[in-house]
PDB file of C-alpha atoms in Angstrom:
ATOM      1  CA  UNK A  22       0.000   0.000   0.000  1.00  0.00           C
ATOM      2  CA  UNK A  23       1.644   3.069  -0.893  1.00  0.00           C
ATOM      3  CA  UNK A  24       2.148   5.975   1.949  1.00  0.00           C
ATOM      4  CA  UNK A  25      -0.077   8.891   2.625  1.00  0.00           C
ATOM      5  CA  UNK A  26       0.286  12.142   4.796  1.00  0.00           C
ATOM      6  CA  UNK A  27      -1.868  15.144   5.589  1.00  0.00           C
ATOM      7  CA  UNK A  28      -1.432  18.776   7.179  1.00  0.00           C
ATOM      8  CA  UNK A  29      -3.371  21.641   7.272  1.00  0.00           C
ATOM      9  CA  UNK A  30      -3.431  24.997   8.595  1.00  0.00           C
ATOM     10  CA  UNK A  31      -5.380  28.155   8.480  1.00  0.00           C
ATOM     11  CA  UNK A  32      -3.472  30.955   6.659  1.00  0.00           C
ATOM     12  CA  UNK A  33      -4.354  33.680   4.805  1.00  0.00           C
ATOM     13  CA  UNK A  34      -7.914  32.802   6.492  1.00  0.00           C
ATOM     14  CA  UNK A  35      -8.005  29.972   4.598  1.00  0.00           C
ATOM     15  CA  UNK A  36      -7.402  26.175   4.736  1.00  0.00           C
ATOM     16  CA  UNK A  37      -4.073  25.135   3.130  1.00  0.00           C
ATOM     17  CA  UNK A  38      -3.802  21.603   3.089  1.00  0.00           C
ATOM     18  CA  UNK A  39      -1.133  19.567   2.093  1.00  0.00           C
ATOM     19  CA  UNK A  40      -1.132  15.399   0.814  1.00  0.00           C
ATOM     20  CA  UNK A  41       1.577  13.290   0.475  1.00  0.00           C
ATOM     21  CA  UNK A  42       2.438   9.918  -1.408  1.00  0.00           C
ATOM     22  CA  UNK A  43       5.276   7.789  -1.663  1.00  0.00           C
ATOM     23  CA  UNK A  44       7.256   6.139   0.304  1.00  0.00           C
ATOM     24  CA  UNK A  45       8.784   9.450   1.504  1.00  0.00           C
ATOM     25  CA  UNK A  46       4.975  10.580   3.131  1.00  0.00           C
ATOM     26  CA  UNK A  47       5.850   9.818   6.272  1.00  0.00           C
ATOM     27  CA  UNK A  48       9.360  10.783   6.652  1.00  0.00           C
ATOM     28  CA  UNK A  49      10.749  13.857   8.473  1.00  0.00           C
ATOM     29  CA  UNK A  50      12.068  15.356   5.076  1.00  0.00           C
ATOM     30  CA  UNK A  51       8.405  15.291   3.903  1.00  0.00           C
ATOM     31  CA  UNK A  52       7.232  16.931   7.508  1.00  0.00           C
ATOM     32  CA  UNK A  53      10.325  19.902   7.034  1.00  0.00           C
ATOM     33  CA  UNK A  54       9.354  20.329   3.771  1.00  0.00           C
ATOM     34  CA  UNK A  55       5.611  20.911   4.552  1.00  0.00           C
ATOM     35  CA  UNK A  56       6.303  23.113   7.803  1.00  0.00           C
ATOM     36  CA  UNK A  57       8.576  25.037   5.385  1.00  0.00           C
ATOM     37  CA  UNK A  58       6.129  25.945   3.064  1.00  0.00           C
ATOM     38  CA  UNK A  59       3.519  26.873   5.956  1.00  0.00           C
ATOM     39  CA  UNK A  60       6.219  28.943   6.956  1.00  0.00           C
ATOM     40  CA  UNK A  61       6.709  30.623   3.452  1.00  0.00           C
ATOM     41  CA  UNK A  62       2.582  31.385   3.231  1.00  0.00           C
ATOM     42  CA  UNK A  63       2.604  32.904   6.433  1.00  0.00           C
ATOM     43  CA  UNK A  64       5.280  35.633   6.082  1.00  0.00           C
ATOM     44  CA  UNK A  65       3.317  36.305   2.333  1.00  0.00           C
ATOM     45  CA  UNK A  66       0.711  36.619   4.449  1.00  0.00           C
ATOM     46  CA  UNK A  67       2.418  39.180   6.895  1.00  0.00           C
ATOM     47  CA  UNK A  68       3.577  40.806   3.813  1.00  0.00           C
ATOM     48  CA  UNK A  69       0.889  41.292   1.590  1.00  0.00           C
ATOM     49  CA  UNK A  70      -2.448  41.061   3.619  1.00  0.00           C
ATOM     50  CA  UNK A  71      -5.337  44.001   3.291  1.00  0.00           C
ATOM     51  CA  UNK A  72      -6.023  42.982   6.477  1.00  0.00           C
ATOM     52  CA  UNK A  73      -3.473  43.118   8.697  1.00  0.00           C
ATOM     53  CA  UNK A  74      -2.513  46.817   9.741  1.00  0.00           C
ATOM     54  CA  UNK A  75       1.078  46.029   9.754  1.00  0.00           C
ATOM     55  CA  UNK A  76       1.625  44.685   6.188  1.00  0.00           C
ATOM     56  CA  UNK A  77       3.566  46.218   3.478  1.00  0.00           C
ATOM     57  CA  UNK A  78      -0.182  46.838   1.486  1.00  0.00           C
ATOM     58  CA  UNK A  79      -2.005  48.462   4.329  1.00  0.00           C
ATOM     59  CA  UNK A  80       1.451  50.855   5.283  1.00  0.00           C
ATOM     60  CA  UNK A  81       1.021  51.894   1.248  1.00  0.00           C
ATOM     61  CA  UNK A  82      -2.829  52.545   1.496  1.00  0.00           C
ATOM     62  CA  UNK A  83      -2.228  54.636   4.467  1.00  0.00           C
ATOM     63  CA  UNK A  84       1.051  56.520   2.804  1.00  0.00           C
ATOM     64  CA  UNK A  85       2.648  55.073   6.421  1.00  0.00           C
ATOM     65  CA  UNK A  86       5.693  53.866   3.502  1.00  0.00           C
ATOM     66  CA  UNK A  87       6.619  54.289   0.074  1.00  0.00           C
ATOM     67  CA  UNK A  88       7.711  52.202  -2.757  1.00  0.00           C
ATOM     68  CA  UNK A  89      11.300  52.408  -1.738  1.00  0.00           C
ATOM     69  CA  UNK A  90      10.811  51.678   1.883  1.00  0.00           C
ATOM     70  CA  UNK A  91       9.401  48.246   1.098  1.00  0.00           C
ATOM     71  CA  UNK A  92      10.477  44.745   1.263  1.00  0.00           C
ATOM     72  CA  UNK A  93      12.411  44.165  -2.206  1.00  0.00           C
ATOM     73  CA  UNK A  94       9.685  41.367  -2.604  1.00  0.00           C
ATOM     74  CA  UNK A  95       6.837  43.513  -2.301  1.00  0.00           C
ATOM     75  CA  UNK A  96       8.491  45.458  -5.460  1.00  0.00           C
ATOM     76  CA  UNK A  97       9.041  42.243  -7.005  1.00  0.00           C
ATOM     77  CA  UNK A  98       5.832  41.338  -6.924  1.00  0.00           C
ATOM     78  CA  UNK A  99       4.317  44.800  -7.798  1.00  0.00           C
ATOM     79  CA  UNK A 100       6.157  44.424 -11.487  1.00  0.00           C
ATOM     80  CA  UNK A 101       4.441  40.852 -11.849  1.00  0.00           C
ATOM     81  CA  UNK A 102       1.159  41.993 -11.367  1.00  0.00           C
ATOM     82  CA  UNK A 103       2.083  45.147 -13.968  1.00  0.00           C
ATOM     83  CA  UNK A 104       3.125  42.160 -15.930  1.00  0.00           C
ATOM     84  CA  UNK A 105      -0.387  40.346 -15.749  1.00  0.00           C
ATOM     85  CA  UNK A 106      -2.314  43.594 -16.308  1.00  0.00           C
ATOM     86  CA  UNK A 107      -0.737  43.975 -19.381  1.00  0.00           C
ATOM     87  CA  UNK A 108      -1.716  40.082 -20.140  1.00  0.00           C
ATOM     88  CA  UNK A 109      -5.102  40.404 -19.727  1.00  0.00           C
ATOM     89  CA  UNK A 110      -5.593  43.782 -21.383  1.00  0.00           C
ATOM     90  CA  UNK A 111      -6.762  45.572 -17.843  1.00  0.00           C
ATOM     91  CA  UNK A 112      -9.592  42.412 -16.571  1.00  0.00           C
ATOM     92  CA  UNK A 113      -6.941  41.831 -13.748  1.00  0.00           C
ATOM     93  CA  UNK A 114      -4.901  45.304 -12.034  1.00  0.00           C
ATOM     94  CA  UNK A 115      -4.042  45.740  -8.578  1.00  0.00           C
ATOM     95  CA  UNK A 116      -5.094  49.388  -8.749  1.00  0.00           C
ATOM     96  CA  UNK A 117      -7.809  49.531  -6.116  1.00  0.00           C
ATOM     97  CA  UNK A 118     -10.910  51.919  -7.433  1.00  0.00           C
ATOM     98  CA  UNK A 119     -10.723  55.450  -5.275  1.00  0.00           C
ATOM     99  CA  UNK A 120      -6.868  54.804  -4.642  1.00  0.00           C
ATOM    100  CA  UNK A 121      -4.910  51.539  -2.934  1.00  0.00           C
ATOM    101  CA  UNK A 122      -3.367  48.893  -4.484  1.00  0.00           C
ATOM    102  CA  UNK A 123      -3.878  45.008  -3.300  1.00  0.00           C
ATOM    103  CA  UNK A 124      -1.828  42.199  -5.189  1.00  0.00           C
ATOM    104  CA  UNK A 125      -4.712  39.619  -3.675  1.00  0.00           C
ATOM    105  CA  UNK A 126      -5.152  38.118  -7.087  1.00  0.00           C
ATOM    106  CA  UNK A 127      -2.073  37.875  -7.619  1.00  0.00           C
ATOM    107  CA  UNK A 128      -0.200  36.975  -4.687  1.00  0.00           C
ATOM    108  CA  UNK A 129      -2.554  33.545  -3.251  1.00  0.00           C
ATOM    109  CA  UNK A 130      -0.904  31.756  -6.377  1.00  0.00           C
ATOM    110  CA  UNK A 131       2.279  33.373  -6.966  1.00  0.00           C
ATOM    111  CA  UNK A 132       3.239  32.444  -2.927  1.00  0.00           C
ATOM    112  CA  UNK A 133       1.646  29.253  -2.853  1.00  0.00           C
ATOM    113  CA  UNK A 134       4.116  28.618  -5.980  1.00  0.00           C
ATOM    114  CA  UNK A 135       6.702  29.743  -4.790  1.00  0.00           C
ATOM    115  CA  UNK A 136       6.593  28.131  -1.192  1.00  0.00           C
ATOM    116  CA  UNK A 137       6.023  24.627  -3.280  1.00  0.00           C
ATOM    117  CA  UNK A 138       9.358  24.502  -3.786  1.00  0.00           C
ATOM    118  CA  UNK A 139      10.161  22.850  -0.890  1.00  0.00           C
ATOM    119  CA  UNK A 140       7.785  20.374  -1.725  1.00  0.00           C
ATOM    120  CA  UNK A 141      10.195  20.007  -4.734  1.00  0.00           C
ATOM    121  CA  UNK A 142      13.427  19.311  -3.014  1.00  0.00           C
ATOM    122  CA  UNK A 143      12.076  16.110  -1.482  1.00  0.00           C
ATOM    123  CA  UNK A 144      13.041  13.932  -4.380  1.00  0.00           C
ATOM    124  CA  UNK A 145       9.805  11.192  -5.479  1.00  0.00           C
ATOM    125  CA  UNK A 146       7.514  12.565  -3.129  1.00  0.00           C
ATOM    126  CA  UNK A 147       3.929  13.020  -5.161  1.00  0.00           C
ATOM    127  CA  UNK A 148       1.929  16.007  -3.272  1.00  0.00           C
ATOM    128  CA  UNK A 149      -0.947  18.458  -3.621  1.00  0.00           C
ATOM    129  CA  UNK A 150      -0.799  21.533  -2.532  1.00  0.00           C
ATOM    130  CA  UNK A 151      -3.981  23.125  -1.964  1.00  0.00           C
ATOM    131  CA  UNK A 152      -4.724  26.974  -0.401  1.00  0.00           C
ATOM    132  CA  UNK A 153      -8.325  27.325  -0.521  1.00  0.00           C
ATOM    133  CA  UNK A 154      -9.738  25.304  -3.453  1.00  0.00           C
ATOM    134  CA  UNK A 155      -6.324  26.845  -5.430  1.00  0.00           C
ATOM    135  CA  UNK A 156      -4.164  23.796  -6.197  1.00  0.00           C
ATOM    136  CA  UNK A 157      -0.800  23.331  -7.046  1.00  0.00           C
ATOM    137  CA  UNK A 158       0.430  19.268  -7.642  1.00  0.00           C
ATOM    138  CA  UNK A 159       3.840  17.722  -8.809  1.00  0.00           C
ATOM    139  CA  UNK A 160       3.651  13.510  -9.392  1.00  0.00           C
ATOM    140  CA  UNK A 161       7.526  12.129 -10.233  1.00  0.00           C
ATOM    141  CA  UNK A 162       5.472   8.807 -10.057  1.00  0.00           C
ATOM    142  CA  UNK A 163       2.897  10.438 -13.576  1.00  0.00           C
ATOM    143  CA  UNK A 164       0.323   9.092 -11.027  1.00  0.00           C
ATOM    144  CA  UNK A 165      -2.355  12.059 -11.186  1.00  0.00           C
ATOM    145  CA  UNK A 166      -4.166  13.818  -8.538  1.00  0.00           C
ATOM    146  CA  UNK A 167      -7.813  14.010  -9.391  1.00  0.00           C
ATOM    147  CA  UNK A 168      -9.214  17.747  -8.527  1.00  0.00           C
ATOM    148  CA  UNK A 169     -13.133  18.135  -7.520  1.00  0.00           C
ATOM    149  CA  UNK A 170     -14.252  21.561  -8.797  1.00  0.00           C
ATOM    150  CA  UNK A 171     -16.940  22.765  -6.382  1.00  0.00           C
ATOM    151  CA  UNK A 172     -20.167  23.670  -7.397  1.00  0.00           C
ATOM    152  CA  UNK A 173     -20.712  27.582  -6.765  1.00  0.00           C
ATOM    153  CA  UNK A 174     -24.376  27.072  -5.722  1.00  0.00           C
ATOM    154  CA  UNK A 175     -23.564  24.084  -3.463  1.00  0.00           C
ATOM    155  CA  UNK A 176     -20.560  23.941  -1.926  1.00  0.00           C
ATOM    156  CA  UNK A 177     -20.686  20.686  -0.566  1.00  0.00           C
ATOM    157  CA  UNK A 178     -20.709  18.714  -4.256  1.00  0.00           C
ATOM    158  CA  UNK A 179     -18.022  18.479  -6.844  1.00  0.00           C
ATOM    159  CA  UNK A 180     -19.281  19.266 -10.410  1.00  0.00           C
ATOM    160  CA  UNK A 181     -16.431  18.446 -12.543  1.00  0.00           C
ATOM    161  CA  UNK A 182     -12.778  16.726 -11.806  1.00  0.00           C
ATOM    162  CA  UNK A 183      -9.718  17.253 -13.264  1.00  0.00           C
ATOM    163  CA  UNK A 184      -6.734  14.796 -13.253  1.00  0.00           C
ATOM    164  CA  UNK A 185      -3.330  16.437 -12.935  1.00  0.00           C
ATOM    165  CA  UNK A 186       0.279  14.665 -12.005  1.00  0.00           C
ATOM    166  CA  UNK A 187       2.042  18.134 -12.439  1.00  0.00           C
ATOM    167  CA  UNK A 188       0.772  21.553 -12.359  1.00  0.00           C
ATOM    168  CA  UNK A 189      -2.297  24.180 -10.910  1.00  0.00           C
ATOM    169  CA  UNK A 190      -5.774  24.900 -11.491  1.00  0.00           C
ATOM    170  CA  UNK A 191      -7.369  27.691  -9.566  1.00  0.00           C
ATOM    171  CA  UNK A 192     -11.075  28.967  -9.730  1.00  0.00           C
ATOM    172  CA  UNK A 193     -12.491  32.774  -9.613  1.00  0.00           C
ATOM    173  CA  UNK A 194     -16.140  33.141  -9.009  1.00  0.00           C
ATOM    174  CA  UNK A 195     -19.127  33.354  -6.079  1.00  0.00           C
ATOM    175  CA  UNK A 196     -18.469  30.669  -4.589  1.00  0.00           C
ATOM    176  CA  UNK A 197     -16.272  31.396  -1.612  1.00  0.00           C
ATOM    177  CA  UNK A 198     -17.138  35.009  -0.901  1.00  0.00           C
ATOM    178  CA  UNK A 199     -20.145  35.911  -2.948  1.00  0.00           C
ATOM    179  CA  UNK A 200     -20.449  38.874  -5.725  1.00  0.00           C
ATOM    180  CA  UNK A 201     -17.087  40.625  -4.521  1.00  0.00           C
ATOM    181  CA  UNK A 202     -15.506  40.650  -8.341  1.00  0.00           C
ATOM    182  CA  UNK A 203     -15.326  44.444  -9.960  1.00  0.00           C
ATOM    183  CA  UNK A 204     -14.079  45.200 -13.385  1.00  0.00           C
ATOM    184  CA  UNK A 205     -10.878  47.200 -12.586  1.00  0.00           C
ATOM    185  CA  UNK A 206     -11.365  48.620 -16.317  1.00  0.00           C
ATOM    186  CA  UNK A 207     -15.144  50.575 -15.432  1.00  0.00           C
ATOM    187  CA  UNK A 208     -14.779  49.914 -11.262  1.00  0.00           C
ATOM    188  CA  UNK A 209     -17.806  48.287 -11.628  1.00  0.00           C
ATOM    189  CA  UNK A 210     -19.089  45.435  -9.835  1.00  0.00           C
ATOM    190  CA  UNK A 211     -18.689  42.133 -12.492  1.00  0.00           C
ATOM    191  CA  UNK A 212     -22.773  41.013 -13.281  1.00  0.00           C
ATOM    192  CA  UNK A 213     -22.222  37.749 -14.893  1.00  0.00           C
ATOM    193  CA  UNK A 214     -24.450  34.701 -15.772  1.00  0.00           C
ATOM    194  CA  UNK A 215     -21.190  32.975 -15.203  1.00  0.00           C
ATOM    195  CA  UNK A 216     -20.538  31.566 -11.584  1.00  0.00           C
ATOM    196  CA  UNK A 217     -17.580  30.584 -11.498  1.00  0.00           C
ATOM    197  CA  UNK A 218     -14.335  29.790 -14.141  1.00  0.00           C
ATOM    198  CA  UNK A 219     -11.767  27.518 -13.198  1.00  0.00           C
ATOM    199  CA  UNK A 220      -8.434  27.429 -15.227  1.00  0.00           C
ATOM    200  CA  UNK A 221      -6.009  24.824 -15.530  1.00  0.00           C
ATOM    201  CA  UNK A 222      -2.468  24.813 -16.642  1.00  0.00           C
ATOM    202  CA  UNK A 223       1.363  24.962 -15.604  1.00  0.00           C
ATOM    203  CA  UNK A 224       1.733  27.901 -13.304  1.00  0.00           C
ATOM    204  CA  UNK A 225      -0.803  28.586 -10.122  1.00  0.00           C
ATOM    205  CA  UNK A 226       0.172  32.086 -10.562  1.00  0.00           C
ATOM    206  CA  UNK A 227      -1.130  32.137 -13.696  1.00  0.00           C
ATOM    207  CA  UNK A 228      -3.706  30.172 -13.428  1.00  0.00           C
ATOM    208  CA  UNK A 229      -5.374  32.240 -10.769  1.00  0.00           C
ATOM    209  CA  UNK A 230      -4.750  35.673 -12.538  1.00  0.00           C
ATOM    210  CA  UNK A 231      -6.188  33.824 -15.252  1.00  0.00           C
ATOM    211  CA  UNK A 232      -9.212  32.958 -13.655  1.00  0.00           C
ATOM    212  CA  UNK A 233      -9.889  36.067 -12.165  1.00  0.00           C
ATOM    213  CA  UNK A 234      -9.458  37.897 -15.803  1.00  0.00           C
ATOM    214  CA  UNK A 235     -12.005  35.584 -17.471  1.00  0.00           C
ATOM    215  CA  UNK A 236     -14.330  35.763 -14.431  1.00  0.00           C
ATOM    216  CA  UNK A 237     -14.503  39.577 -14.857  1.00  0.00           C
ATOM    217  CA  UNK A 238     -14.538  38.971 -18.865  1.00  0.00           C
ATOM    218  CA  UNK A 239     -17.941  36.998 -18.614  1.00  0.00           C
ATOM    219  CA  UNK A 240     -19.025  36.136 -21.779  1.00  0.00           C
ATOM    220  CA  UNK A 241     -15.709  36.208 -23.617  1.00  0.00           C
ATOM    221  CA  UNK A 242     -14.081  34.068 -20.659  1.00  0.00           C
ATOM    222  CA  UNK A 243     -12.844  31.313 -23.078  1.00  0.00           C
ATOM    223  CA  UNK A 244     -10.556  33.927 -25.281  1.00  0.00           C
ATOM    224  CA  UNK A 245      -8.800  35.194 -22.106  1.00  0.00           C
ATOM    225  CA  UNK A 246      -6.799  32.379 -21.540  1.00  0.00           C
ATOM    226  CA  UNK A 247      -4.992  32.580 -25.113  1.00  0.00           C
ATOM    227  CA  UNK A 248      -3.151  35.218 -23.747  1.00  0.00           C
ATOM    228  CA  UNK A 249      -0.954  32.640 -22.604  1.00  0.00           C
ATOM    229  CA  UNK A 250      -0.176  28.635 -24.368  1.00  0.00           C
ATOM    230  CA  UNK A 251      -1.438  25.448 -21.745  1.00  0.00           C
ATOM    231  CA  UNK A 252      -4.221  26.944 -20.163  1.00  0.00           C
ATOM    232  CA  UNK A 253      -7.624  25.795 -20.472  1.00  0.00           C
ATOM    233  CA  UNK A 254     -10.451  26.625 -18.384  1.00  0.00           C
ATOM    234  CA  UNK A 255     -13.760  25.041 -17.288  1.00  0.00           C
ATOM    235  CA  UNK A 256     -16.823  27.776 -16.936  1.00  0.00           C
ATOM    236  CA  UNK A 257     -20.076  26.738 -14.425  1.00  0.00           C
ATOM    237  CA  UNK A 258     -23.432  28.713 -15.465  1.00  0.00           C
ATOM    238  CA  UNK A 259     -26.206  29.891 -12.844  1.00  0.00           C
ATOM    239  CA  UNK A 260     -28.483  26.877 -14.477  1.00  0.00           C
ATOM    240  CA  UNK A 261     -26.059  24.450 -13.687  1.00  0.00           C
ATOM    241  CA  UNK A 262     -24.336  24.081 -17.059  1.00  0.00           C
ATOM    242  CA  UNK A 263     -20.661  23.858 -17.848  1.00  0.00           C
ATOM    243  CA  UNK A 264     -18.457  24.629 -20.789  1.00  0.00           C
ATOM    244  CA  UNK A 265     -14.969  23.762 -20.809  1.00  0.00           C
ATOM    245  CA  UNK A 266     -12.285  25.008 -23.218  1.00  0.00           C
ATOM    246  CA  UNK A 267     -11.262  21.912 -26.284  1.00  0.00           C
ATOM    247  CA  UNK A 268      -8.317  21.558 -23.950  1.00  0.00           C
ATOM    248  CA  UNK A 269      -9.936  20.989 -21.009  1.00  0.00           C
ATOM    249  CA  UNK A 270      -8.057  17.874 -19.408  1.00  0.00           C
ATOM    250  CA  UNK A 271     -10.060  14.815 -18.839  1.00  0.00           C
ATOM    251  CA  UNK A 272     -10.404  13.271 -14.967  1.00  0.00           C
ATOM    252  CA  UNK A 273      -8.459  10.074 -14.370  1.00  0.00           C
ATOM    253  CA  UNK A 274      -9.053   7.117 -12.575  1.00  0.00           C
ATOM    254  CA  UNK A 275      -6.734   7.562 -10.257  1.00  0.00           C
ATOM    255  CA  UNK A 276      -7.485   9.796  -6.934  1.00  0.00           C
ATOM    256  CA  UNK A 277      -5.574  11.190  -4.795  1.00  0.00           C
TER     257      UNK A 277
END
């Protein structure tokens, strides 16, 4: 029977959850590695959360800091999410309406990612990674995770699965905190027949920015994600119905 191991914490007031297979699941490398990366989300956390009154965003909002008093990382990620605005032609920007600026759709995936590479450096360990229904995998044994996408009108059943041995899929919608989407373009609440979009493909980073943009695109959701080759996304109407992307990877038999 081959090994498993769980963890999960609350950060980022959400559960992050990690599972582990292989014969390395139970070893202490496994455990460092995991603690490691709950390490990693919390300090992104510290960093870069609208909520905290200490964090690098909320001593911007308040003009408590500027640019060049900040953490080089908070910098670093400032020119990513430049980068993604300019990838999605303005459907994702950190520029908060009436002044602010909050990386939030950015920076779940792009720490998440980051922290995973701890998960890396324990050689033949499969794991999923998963920070709130955002998931992040990596199988050296090709054995696939299979990934329940939630249904936005009942969070309690799984819609649609998606088999993955390597790589993120991350979902933008209602679901977890109801009609809180704007279009940064007219700072207008998103109204969208569309529930939620999830998007799968290499990077969670990407993936979630992804998401996001096509969420806010609503009807053109599926031509977002050509801004960018191996993504494919999987849309859930208000009636139920889904439409996925011709890419769309299939579910396996195989769960995790």
């Amino acid at each position: 029977m081959v090994s498993r191991r769980s963890w999960v914490e609350q950060i980022m007031g959400l559960p992050v959850s990690v599972l582990a297979r292989g014969e390395l699941a139970d070893s202490a490398q496994a455990d460092a590695a995991v603690r490691a990366v709950f390490a990693e989300l919390v300090e992104a956390d510290r960093l870069f959360s609208p909520f905290k009154p200490g964090s690098a965003v909320s001593l911007l909002a308040r003009g408590e800091v500027g640019w060049d008093d900040v953490d080089p990382v908070v910098r670093a990620v400032a020119e990513r999410c430049d980068r993604a605005r300019d990838l999605t032609c303005g459907r994702f920007d950190p520029e908060v309406p009436g002044g602010g600026w909050d990386p939030s759709g950015l920076v779940k995936g792009w720490a998440v990612e980051r922290a995973g590479k701890r998960l890396r450096e324990v050689s033949e360990l499969d794991w999923c990674l998963n920070a709130g229904g955002d998931v992040l995998v990596l199988c050296p044994s090709k054995r696939p995770f299979t990934i329940g996408i939630q249904d936005p009108g009942d969070p309690g059943r799984v819609v649609a699965t998606v088999a993955r041995a390597d790589g993120a899929v991350a979902t933008s919608g209602t679901a977890a905190r109801g009609a809180h989407l704007y279009d940064p373009r007219t700072g207008e609440p998103v109204l969208s027949r569309w529930l939620s979009v999830s998007v799968s493909g290499p990077s969670l980073e990407y993936a979630d920015v992804l998401a996001t943009a096509a969420f806010v695109a609503g009807e053109e959701w599926p031509a977002v994600l050509d801004a960018l080759p191996g993504y494919e996304g999987l849309g859930i109407l208000a009636n139920g119905n889904l439409l996925a992307t011709p890419g769309w990877p299939a579910a396996g038999s195989a769960a995790g």
